[in-house]
PDB file of C-alpha atoms in Angstrom:
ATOM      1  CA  UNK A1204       0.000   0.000   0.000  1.00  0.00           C
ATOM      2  CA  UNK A1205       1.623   3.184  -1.027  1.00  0.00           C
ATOM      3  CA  UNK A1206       1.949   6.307   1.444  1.00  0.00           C
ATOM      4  CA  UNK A1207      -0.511   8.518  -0.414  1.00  0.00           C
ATOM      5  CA  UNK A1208      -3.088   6.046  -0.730  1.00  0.00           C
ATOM      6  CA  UNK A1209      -2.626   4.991   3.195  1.00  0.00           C
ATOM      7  CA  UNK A1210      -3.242   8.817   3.668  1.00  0.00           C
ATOM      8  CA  UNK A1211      -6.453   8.913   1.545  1.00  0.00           C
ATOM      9  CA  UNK A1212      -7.636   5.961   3.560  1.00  0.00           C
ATOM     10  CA  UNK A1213      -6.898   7.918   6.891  1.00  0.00           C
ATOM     11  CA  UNK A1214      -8.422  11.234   5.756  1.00  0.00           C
ATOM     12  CA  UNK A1215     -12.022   9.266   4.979  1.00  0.00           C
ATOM     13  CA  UNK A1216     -12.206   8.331   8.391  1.00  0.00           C
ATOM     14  CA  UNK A1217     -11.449  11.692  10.421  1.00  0.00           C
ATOM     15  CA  UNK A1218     -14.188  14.101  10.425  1.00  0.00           C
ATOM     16  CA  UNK A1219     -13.231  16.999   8.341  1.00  0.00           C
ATOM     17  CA  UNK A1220     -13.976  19.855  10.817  1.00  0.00           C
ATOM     18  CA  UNK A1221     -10.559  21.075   9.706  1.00  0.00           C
ATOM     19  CA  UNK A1222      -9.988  22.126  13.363  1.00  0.00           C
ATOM     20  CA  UNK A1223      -6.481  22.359  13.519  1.00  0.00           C
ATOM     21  CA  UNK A1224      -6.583  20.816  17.114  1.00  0.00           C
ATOM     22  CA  UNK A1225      -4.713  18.414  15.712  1.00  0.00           C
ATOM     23  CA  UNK A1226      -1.679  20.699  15.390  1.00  0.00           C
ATOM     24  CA  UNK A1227      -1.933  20.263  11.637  1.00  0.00           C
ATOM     25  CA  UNK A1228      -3.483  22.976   9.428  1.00  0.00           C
ATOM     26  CA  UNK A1229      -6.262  20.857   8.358  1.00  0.00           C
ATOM     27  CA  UNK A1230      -7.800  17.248   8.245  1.00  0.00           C
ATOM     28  CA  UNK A1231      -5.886  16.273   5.133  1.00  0.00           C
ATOM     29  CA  UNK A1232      -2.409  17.724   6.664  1.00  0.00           C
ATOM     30  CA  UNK A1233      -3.175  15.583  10.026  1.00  0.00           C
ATOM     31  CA  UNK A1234      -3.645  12.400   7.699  1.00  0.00           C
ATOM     32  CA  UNK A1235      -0.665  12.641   5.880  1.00  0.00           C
ATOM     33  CA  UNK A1236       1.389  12.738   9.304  1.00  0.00           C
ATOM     34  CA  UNK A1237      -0.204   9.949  10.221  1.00  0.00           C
ATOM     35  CA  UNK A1238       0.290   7.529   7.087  1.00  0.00           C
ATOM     36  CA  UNK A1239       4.420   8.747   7.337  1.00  0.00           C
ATOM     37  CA  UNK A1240       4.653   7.730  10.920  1.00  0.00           C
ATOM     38  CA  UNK A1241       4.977  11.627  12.506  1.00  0.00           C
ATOM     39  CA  UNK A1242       1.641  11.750  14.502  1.00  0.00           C
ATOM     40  CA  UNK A1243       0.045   9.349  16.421  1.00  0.00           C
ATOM     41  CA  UNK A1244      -3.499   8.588  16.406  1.00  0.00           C
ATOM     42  CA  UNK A1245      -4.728   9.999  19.097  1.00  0.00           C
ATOM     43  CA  UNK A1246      -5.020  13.922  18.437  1.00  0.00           C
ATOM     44  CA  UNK A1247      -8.322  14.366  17.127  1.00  0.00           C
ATOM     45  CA  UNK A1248     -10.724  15.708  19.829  1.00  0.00           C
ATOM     46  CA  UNK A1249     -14.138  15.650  16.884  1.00  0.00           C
ATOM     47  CA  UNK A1250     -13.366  12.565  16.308  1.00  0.00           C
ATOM     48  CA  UNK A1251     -13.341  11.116  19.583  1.00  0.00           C
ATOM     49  CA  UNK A1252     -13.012   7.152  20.895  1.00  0.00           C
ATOM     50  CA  UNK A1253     -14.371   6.017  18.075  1.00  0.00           C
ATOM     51  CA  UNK A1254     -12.470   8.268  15.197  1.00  0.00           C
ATOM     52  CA  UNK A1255      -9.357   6.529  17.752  1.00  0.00           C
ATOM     53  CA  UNK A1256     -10.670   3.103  17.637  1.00  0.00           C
ATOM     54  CA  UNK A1257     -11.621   3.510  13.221  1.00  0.00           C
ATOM     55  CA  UNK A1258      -7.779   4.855  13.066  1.00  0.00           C
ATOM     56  CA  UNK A1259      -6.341   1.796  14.979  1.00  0.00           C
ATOM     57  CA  UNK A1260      -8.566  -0.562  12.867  1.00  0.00           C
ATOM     58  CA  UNK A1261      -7.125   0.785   9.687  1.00  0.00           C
ATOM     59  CA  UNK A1262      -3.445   0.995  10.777  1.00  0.00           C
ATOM     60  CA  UNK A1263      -3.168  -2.273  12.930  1.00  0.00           C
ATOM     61  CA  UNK A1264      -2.190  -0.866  15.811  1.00  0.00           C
ATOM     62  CA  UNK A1265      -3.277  -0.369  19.828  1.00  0.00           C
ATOM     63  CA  UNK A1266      -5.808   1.981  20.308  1.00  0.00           C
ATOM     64  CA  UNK A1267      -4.486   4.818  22.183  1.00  0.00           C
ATOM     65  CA  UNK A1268      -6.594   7.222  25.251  1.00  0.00           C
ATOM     66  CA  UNK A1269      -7.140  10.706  23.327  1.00  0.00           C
ATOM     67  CA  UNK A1270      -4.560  13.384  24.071  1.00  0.00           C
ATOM     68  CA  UNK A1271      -6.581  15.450  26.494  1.00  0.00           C
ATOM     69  CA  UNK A1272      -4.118  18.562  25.306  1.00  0.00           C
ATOM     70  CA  UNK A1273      -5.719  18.539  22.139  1.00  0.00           C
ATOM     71  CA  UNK A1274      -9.017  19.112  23.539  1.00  0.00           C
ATOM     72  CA  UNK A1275     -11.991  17.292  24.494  1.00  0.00           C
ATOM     73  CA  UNK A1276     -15.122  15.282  22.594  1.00  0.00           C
ATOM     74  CA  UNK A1277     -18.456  16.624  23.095  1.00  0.00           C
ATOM     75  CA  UNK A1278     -21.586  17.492  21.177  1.00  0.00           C
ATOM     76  CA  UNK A1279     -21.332  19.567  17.363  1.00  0.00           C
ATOM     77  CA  UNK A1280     -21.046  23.028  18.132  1.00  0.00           C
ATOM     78  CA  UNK A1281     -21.861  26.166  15.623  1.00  0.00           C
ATOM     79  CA  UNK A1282     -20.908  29.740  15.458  1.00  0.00           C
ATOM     80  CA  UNK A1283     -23.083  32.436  16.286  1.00  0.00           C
ATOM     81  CA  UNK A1284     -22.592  35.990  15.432  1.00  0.00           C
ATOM     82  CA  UNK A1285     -23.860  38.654  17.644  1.00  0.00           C
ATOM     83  CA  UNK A1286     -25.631  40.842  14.587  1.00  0.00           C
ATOM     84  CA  UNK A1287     -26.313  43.542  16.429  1.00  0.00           C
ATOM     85  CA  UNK A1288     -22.341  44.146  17.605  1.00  0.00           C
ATOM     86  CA  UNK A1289     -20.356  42.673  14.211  1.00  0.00           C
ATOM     87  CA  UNK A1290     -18.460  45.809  12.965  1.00  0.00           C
ATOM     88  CA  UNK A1291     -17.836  44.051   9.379  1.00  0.00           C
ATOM     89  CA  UNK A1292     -14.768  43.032   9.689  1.00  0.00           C
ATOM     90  CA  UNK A1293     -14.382  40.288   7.875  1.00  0.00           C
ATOM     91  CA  UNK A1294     -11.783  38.628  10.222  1.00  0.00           C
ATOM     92  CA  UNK A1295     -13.849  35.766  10.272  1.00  0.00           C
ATOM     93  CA  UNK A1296     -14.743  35.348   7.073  1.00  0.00           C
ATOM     94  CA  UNK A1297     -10.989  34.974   6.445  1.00  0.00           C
ATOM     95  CA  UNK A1298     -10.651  32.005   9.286  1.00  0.00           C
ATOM     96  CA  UNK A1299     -13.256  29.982   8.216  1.00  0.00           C
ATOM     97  CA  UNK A1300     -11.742  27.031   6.902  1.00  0.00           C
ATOM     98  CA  UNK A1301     -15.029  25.954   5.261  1.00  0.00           C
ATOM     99  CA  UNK A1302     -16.534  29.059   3.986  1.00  0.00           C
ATOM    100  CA  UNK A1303     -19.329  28.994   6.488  1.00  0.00           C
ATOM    101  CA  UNK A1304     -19.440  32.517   7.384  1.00  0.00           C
ATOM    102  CA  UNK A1305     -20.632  35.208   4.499  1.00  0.00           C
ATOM    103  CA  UNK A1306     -21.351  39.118   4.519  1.00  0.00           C
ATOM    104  CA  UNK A1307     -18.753  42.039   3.330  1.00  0.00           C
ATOM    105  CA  UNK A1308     -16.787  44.409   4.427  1.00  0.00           C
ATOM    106  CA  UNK A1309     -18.061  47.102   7.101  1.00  0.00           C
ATOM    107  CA  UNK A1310     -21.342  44.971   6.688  1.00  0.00           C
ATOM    108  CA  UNK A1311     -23.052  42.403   8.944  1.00  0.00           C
ATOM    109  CA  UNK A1312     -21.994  39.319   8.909  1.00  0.00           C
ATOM    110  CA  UNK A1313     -23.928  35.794   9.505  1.00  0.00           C
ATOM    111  CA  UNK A1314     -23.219  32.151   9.911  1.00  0.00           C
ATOM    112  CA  UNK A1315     -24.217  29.227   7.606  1.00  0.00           C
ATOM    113  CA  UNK A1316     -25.234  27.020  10.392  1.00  0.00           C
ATOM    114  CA  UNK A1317     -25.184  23.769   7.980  1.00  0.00           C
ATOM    115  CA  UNK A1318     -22.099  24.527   6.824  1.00  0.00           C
ATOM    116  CA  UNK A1319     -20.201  25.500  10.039  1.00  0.00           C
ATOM    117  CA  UNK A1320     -18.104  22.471  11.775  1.00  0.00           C
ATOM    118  CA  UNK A1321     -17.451  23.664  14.881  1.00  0.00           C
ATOM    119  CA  UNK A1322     -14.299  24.432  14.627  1.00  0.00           C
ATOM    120  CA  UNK A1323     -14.254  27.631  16.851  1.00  0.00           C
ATOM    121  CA  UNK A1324     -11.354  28.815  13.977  1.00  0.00           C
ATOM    122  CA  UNK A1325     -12.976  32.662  13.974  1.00  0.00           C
ATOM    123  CA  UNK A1326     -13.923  32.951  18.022  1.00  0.00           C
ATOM    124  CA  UNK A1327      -9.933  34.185  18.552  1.00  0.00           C
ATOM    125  CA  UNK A1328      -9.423  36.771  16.056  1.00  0.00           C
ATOM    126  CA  UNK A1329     -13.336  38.915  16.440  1.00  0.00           C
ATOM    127  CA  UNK A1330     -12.099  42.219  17.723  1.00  0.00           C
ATOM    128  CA  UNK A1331     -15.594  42.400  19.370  1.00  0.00           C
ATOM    129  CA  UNK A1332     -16.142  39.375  20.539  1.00  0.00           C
ATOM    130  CA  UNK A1333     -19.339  38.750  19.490  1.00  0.00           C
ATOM    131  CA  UNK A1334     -18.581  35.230  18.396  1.00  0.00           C
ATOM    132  CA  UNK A1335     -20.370  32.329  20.354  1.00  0.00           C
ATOM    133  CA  UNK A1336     -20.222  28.715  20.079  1.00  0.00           C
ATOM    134  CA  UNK A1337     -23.755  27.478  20.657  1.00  0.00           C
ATOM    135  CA  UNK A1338     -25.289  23.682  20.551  1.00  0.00           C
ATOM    136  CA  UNK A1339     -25.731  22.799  17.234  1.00  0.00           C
ATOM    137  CA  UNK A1340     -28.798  20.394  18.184  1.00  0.00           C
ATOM    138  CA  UNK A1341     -27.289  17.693  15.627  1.00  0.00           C
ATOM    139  CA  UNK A1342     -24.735  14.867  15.011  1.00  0.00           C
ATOM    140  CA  UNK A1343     -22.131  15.405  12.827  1.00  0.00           C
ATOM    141  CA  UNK A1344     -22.974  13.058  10.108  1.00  0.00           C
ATOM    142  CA  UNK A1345     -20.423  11.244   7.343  1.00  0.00           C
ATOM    143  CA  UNK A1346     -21.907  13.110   4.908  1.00  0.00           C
ATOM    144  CA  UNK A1347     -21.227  16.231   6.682  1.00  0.00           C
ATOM    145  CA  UNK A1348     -17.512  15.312   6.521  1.00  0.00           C
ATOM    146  CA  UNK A1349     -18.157  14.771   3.049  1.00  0.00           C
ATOM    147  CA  UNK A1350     -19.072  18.067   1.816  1.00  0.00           C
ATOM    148  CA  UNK A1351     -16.831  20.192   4.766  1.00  0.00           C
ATOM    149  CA  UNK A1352     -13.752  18.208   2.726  1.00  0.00           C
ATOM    150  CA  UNK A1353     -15.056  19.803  -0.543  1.00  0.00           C
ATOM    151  CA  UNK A1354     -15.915  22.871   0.832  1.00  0.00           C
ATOM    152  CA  UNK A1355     -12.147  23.310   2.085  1.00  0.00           C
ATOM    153  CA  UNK A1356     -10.612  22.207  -1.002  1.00  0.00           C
ATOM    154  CA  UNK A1357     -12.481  24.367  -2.672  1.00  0.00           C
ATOM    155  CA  UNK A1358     -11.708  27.057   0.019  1.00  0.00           C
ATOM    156  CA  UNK A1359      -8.143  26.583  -0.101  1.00  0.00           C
ATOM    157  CA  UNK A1360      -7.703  26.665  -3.801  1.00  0.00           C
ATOM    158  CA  UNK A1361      -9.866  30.662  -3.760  1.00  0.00           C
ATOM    159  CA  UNK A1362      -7.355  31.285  -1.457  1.00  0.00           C
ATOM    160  CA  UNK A1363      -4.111  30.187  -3.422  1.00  0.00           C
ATOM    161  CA  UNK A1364      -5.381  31.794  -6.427  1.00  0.00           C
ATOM    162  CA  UNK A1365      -6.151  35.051  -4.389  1.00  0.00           C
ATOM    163  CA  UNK A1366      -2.060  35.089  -3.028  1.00  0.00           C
ATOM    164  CA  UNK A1367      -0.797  34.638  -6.703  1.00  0.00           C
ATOM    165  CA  UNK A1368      -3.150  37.281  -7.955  1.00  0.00           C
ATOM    166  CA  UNK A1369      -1.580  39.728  -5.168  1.00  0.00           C
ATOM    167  CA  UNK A1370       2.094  38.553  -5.792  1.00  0.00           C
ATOM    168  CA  UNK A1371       1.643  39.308  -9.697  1.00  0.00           C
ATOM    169  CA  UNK A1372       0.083  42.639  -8.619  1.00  0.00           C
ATOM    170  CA  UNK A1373       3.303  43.336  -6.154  1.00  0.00           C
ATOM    171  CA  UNK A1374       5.832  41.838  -8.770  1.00  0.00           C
ATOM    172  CA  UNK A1375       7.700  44.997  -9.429  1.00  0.00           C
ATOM    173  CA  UNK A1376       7.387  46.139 -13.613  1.00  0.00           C
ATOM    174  CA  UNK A1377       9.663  44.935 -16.041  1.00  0.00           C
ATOM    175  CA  UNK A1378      12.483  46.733 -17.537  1.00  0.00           C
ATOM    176  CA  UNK A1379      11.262  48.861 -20.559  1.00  0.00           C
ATOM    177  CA  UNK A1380      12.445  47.529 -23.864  1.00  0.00           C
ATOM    178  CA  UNK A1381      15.082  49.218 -25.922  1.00  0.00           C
ATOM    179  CA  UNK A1382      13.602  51.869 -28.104  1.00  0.00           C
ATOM    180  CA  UNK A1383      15.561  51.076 -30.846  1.00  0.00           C
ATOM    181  CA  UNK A1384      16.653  47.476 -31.807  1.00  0.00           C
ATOM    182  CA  UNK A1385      20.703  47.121 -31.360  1.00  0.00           C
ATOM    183  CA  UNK A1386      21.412  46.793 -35.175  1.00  0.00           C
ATOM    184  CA  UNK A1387      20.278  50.353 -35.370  1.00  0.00           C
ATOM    185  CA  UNK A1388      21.540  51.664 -32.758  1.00  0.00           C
ATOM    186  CA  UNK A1389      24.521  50.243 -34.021  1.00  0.00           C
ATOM    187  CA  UNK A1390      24.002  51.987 -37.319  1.00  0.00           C
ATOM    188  CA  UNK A1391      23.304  55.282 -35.696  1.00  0.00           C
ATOM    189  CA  UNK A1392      26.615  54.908 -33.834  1.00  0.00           C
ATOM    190  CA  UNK A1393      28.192  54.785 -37.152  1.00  0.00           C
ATOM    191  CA  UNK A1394      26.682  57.336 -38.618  1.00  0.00           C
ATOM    192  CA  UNK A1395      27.689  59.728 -35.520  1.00  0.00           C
ATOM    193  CA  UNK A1396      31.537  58.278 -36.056  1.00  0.00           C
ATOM    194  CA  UNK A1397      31.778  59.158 -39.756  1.00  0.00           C
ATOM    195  CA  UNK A1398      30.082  62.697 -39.102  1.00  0.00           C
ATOM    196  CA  UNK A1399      32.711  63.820 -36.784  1.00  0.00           C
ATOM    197  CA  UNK A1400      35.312  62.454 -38.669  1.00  0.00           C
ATOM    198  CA  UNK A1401      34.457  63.942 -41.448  1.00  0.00           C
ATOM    199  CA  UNK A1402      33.946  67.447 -39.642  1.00  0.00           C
ATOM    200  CA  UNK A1403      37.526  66.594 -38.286  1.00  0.00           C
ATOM    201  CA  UNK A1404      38.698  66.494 -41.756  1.00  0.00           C
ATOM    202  CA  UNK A1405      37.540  69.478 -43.015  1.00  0.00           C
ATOM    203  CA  UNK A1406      39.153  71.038 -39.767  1.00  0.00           C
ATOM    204  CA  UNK A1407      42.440  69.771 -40.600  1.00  0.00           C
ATOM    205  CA  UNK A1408      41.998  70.376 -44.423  1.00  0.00           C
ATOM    206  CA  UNK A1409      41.070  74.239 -43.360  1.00  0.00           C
ATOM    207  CA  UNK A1410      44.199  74.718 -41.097  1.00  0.00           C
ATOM    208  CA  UNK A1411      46.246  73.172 -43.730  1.00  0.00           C
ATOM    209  CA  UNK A1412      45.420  74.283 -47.223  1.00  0.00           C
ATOM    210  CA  UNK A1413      46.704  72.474 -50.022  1.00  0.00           C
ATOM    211  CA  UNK A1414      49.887  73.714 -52.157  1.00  0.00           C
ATOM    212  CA  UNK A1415      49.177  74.573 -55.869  1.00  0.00           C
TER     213      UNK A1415
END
């Protein structure tokens, strides 16, 4: 079984909150650790005992107590936004690892409670605070990981294209080109050369008239 396919087979089974509890900057990230032998099993708080158990399954080896640093298990959480106090930032917007959270700048903005994971990912960086994480009322279902993989993908490929749209726009300008091809600049060198020889010659021919 190659490494990369080991890692696909990992990544199906965690839950795609894209959390970063894990210490890795995403689900897919955490997976790939874990097929190269870098992370244990044990560091996903979503996916609990069972995510734990499913992982030891897969690999063959001893399930393992959850790292209690990471976090801890408990019931699907969502973001709420305080309406009445969101200043339109659009801190959020930029943390949301699934795109859950829409609105504009210096507008209100609102979360997609379907598509939020839980992730608590834009709490830290509201300047308000007026972030909660509130009881979702639901499981998080497989298909839920499903689409929150998708959804990142697709978030994470915006956000590459956005960074080389901004580094063309900061590339400095390139060099002007020549306004005259070499071969006639060349020529006009030339030209320039014979002129003043020429004017030297008459000089000459002026300060020494010839004999009769």
């Amino acid at each position: 079984m190659s490494c990369r396919s080991l890692a696909d087979r990992i990544d199906a089974l965690l839950p795609q909150t894209q959390c970063t509890k894990c210490g890795y900057d995403g689900c897919r990230p955490y997976a790939d650790a874990i097929a190269d032998g870098s992370a244990p099993i044990n560091r996903c708080p979503p996916g609990g005992d069972d995510g734990i158990a499913a992982l030891a399954v897969l690999l063959d080896t001893p399930i393992l107590p959850l790292d209690a640093t990471r976090g801890e298990p408990g019931p699907l959480l969502v973001a709420r936004i305080d309406e009445a106090h969101c200043i339109g930032c659009t801190l959020c917007i930029q943390a949301c690892p699934v795109d859950a959270i829409v609105g504009a700048n210096k507008h209100m903005h609102t979360v997609l409670a379907d598509w939020c994971t839980g992730c608590d990912l834009c709490v830290a960086p509201c300047p308000v605070d007026c972030i909660q994480m509130v009881p979702a009322g639901r499981a998080w279902s497989a298909q839920d990981a499903t689409i929150s993989r998708q959804r990142h993908r697709s978030h994470l490929a915006r956000t590459e294209r956005l960074a080389a749209d901004n580094a063309r726009l900061m590339a400095p300008e390139p060099a002007a080109a020549p306004s005259a091809p070499a071969a006639d600049e060349a020529r006009n060198e030339d030209r320039k050369r014979s002129a003043i020889e020429s004017a030297l010659a008459r000089a000459r021919a002026r300060r020494n008239p010839t004999q009769s």
